[in-house]
PDB file of C-alpha atoms in Angstrom:
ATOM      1  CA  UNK A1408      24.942   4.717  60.909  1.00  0.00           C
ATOM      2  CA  UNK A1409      27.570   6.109  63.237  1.00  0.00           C
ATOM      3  CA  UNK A1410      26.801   7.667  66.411  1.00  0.00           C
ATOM      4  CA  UNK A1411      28.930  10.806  67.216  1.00  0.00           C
ATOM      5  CA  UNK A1412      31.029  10.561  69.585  1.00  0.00           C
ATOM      6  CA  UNK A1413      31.359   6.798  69.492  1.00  0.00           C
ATOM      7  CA  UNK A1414      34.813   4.872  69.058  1.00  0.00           C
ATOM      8  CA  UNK A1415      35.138   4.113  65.079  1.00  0.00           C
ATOM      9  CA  UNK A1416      38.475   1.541  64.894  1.00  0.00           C
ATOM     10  CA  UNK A1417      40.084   2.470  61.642  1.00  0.00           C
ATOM     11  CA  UNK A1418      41.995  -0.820  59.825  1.00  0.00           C
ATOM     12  CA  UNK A1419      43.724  -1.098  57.065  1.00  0.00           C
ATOM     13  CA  UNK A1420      44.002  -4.369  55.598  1.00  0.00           C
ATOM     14  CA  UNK A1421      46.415  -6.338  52.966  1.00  0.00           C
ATOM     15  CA  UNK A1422      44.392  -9.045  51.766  1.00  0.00           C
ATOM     16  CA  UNK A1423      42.747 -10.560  54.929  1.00  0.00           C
ATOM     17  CA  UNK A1424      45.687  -9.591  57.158  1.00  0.00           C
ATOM     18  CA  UNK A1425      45.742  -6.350  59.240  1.00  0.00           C
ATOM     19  CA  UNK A1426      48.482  -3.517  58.790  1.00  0.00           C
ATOM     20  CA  UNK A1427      47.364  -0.982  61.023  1.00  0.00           C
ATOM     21  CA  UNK A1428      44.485   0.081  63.954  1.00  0.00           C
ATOM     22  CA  UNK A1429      43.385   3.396  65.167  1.00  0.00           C
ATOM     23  CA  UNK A1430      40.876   4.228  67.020  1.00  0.00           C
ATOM     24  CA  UNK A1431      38.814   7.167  66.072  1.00  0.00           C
ATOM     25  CA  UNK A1432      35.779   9.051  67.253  1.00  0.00           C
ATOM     26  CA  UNK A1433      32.964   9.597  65.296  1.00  0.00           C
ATOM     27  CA  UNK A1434      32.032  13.255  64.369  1.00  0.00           C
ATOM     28  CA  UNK A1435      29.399  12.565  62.046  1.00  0.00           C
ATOM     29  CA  UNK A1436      27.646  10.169  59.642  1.00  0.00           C
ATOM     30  CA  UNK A1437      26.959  12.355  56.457  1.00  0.00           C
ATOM     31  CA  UNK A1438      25.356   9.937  54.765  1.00  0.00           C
ATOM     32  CA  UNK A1439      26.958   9.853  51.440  1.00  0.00           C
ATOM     33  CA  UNK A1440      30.725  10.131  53.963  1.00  0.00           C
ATOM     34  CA  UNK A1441      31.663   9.396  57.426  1.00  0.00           C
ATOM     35  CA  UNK A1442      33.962  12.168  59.655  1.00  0.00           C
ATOM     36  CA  UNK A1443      36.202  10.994  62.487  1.00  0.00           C
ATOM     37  CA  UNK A1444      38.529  12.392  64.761  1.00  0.00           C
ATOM     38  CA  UNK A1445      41.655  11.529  66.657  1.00  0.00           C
ATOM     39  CA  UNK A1446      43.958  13.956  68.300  1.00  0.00           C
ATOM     40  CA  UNK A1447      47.632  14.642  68.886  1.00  0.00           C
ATOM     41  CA  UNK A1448      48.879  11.706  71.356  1.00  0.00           C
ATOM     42  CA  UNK A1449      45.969   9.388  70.666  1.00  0.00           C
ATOM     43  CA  UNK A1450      47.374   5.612  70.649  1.00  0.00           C
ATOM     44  CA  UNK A1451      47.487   3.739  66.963  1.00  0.00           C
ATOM     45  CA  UNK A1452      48.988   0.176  65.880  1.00  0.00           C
ATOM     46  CA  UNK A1453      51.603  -0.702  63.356  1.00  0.00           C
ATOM     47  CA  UNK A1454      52.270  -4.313  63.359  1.00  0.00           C
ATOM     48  CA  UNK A1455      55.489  -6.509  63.160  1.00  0.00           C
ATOM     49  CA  UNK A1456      56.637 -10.238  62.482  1.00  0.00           C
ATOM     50  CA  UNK A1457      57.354 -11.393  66.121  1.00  0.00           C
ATOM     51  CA  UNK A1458      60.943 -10.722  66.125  1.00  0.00           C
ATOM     52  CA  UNK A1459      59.877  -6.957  66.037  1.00  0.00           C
ATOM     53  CA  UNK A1460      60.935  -6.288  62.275  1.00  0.00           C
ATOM     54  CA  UNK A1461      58.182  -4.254  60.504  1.00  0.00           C
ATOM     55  CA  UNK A1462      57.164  -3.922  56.935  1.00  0.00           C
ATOM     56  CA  UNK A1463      60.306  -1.898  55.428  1.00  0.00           C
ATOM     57  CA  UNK A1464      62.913  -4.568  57.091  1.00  0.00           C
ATOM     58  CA  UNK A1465      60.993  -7.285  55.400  1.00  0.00           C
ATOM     59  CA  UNK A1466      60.944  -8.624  52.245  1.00  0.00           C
ATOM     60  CA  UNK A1467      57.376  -8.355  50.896  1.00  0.00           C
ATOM     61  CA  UNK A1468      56.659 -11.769  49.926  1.00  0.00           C
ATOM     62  CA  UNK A1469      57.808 -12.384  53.540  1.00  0.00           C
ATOM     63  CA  UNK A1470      55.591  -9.986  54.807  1.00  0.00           C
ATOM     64  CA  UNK A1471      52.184 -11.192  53.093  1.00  0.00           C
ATOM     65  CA  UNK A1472      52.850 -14.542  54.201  1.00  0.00           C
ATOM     66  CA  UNK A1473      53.588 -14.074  58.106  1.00  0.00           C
ATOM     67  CA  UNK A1474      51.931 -13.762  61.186  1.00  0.00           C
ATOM     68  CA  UNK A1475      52.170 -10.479  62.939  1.00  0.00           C
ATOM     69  CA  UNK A1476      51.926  -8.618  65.943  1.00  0.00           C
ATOM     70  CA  UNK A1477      50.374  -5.515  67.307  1.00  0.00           C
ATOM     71  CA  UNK A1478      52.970  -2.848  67.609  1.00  0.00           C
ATOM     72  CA  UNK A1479      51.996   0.528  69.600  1.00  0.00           C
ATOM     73  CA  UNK A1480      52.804   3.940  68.672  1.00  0.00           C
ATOM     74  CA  UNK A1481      51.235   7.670  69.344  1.00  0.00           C
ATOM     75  CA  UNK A1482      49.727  10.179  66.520  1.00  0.00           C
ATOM     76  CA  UNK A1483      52.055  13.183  66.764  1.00  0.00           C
ATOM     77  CA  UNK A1484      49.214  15.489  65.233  1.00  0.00           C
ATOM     78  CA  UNK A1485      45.466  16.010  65.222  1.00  0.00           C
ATOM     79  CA  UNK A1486      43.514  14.116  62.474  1.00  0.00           C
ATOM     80  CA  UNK A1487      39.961  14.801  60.962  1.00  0.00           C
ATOM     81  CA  UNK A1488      39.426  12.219  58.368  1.00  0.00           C
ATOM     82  CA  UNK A1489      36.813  12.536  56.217  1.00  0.00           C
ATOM     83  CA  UNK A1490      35.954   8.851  54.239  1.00  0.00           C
ATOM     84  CA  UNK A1491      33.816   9.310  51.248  1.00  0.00           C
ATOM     85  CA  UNK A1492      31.387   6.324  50.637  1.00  0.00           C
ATOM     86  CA  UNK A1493      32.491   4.542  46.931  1.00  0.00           C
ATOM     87  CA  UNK A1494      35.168   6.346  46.532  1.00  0.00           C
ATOM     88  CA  UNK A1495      38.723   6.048  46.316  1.00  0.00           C
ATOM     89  CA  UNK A1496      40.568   8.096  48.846  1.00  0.00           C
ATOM     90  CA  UNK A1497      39.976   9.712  52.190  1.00  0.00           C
ATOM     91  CA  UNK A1498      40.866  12.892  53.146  1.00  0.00           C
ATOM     92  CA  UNK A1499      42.653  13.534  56.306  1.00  0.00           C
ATOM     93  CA  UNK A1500      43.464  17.279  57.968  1.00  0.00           C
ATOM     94  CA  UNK A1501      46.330  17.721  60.238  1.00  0.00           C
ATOM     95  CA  UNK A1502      46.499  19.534  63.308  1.00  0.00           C
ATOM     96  CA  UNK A1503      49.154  20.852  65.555  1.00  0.00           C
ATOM     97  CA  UNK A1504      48.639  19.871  69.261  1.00  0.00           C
ATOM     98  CA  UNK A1505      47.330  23.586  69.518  1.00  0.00           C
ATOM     99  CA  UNK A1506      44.799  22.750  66.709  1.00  0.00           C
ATOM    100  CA  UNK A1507      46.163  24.572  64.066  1.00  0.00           C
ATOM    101  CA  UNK A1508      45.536  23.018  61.030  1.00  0.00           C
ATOM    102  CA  UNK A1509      48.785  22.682  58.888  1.00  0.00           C
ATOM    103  CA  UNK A1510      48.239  20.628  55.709  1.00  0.00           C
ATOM    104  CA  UNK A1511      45.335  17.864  54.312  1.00  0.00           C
ATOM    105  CA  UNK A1512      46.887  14.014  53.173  1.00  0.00           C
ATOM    106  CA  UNK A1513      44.613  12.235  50.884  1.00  0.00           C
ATOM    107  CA  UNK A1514      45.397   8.943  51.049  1.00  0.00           C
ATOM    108  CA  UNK A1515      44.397   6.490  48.402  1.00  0.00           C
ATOM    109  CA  UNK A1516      42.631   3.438  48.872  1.00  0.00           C
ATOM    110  CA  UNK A1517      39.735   1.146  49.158  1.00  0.00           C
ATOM    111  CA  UNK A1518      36.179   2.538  49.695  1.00  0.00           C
ATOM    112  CA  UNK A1519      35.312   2.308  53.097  1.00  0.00           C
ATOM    113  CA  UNK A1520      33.667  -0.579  54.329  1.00  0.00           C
ATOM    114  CA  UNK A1521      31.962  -0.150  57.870  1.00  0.00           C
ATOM    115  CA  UNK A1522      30.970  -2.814  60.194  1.00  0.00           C
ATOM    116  CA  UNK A1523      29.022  -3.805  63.804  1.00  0.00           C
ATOM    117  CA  UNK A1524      30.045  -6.332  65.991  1.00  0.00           C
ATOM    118  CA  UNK A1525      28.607  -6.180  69.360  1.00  0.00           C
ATOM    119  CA  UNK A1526      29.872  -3.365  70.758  1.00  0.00           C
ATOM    120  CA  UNK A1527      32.690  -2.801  68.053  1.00  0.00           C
ATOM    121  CA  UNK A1528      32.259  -0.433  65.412  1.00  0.00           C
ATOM    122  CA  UNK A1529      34.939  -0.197  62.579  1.00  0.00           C
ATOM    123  CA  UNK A1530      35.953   0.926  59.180  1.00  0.00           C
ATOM    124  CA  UNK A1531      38.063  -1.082  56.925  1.00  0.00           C
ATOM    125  CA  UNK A1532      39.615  -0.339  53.812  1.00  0.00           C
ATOM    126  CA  UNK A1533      43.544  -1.074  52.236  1.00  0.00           C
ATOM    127  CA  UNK A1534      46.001   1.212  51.673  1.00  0.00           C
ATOM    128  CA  UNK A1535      46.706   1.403  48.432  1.00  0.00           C
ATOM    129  CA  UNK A1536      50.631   2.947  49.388  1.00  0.00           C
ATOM    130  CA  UNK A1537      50.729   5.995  47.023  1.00  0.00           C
ATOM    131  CA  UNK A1538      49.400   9.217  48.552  1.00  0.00           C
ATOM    132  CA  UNK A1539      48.899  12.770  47.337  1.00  0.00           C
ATOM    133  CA  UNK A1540      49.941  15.546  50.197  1.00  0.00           C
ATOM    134  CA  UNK A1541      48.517  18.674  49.850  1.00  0.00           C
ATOM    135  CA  UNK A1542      49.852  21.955  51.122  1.00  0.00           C
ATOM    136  CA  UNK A1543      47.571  24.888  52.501  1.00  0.00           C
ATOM    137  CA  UNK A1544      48.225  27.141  49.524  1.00  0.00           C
ATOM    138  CA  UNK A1545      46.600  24.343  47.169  1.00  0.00           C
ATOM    139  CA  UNK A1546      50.215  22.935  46.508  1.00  0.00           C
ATOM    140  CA  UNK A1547      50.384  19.599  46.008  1.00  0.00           C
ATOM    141  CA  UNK A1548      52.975  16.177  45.492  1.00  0.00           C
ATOM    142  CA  UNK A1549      52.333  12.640  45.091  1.00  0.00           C
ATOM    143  CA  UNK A1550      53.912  10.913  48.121  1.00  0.00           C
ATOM    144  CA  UNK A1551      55.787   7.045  48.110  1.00  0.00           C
ATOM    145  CA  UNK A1552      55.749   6.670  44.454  1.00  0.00           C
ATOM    146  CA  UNK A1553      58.651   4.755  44.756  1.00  0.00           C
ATOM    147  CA  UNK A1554      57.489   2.325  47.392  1.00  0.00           C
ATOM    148  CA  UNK A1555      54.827   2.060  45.247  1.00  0.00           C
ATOM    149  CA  UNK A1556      56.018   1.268  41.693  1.00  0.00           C
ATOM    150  CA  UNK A1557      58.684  -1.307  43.829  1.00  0.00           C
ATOM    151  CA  UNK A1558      55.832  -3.198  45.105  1.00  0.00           C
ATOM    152  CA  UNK A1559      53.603  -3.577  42.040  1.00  0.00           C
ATOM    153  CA  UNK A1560      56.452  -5.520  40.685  1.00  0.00           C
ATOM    154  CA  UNK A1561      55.421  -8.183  43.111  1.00  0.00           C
ATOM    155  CA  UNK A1562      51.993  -8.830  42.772  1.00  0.00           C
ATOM    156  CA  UNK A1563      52.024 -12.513  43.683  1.00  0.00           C
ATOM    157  CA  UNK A1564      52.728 -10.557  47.302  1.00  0.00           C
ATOM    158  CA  UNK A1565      51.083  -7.187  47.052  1.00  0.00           C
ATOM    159  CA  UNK A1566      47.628  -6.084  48.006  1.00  0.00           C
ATOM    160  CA  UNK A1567      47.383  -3.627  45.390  1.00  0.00           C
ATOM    161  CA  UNK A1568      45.970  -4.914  42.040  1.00  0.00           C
ATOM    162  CA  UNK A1569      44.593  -2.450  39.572  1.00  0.00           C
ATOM    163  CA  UNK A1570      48.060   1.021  39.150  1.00  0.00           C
ATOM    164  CA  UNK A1571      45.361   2.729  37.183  1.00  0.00           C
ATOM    165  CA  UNK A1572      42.669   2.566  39.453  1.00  0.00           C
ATOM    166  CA  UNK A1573      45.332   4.068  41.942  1.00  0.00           C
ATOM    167  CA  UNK A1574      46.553   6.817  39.697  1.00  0.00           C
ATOM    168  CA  UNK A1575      42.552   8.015  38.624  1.00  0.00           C
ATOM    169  CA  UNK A1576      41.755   8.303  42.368  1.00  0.00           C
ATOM    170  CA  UNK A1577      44.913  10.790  43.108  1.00  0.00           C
ATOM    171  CA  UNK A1578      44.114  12.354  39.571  1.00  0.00           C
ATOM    172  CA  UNK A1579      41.064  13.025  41.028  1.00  0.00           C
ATOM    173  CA  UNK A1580      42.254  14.553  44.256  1.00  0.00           C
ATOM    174  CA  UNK A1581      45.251  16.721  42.648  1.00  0.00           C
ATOM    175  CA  UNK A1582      41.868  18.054  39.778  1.00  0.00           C
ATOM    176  CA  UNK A1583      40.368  19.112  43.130  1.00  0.00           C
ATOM    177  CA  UNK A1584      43.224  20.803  45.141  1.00  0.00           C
ATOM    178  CA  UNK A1585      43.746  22.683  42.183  1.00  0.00           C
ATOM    179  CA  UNK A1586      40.394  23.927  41.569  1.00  0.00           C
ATOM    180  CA  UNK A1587      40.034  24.628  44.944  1.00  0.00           C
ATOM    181  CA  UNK A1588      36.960  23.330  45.618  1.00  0.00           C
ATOM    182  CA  UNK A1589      36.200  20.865  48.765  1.00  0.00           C
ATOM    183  CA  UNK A1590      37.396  19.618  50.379  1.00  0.00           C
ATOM    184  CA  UNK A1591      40.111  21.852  49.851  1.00  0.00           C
ATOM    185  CA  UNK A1592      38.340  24.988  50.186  1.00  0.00           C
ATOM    186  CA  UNK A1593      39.097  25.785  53.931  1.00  0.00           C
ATOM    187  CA  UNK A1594      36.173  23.624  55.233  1.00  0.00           C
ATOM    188  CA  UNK A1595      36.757  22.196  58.549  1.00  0.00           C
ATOM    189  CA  UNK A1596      39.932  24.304  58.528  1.00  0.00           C
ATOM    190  CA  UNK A1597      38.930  25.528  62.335  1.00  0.00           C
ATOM    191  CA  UNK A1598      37.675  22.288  63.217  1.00  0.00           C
ATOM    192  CA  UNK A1599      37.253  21.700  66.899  1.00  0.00           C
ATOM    193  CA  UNK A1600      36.320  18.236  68.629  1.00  0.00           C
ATOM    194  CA  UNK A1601      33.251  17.964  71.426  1.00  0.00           C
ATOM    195  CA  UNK A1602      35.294  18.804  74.898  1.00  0.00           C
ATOM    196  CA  UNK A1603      32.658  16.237  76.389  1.00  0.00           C
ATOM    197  CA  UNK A1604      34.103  13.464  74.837  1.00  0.00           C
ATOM    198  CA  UNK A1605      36.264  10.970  76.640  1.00  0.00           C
ATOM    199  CA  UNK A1606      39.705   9.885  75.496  1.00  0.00           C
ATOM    200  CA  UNK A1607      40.420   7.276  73.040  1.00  0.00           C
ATOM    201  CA  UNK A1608      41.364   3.361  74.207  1.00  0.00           C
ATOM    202  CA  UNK A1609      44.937   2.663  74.819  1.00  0.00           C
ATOM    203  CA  UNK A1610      44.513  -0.685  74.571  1.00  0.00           C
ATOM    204  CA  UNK A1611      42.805  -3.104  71.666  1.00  0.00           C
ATOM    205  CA  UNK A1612      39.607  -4.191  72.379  1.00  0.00           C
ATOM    206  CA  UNK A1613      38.546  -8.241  72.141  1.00  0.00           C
ATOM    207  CA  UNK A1614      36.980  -8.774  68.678  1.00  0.00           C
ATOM    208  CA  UNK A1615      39.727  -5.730  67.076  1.00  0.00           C
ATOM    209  CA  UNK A1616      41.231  -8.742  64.537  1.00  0.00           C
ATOM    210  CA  UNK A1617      37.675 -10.217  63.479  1.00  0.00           C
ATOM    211  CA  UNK A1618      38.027  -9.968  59.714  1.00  0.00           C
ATOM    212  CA  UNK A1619      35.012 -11.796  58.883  1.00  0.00           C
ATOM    213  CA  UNK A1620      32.409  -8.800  60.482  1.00  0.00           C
TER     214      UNK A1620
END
């Protein structure tokens, strides 16, 4: 169980490498989903090979194979991300920096897996690349179906193994954007953090590349 308020550290993984941190407070453990927060100017990780080139100025065999570094960068927008237990997506809602909500992202991927260790709390999953964006009005479009499609040509490399598993879980999402239904129904729409709680780290914690929690 999550404790409000608490730092969650979001990772996305490629196999047992790690593509991306952010640090996120917990709003609530739901029990069947977890809900985190992290606002406009909060501090996240990308991650390069050491000579500073990132993921689209690498090949991706390269990529998969090399070591990689921490590379910090700020969230330009409020995020309340809702992760569904055993399923394939989460659902994210965007803020402006005056908290008005402008759009939700559902981005497709592994269920979430949360872990303890010490005083670390996390959820992992991998980004499965190929996203479904989702307008207020109940608009929607798929989102890097290129990258997508150019990468499952390479599977000796990629981290993505099953294109129908991918496509059923943003089937799924698009069925409920346009039925309207949650979470695209307005819910959380006016969504306002706890003023009480402190800001997020700016800097990794020790333990944040532990895979084997």
């Amino acid at each position: 169980m999550l404790v409000p308020g608490e730092t969650v550290w979001l990772r996305h993984l490629q196999r047992r490498r790690i593509g991306l941190v952010v640090p996120f407070r917990a709003v609530a453990d739901l029990g069947d989903a977890v809900l985190l927060w992290a606002p406009a100017d909060a501090a996240a990780w990308h991650f390069t090979l050491p000579d500073g080139r990132g993921t689209s100025q690498v090949p991706l065999p390269q990529w998969s194979a090399s070591d990689r570094i921490p590379a910090p960068h700020t969230i330009d927008h409020g995020v309340l991300s809702w992760h569904p237990r055993g399923r394939d997506y989460s659902i994210r809602w965007f803020f402006r920096p005056d908290g008005t909500f402008f759009r939700w992202y559902a981005n497709l991927e592994a269920p979430p897996a949360l872990w303890r260790h010490g005083d670390l709390a996390g959820l992992d999953t991998t980004d499965w690349d190929l996203d479904v964006v989702v307008e207020p009005d109940g608009s929607w479009r798929w989102k890097d179906e290129e990258l997508f499609a150019t990468r499952l040509t390479m599977p000796g490399a990629y981290w993505v193994d099953d294109e129908d598993r991918v496509r059923r879980a943003g089937r799924e999402v698009i069925a409920l954007a346009e039925a309207g239904v949650f979470p695209f129904d307005g819910t959380w729409r006016d969504f306002r953090p706890d003023p009480s709680w402190p800001a997020l780290p700016r800097e990794l914690p020790d333990g944040w590349d532990r895979i084997d929690v």
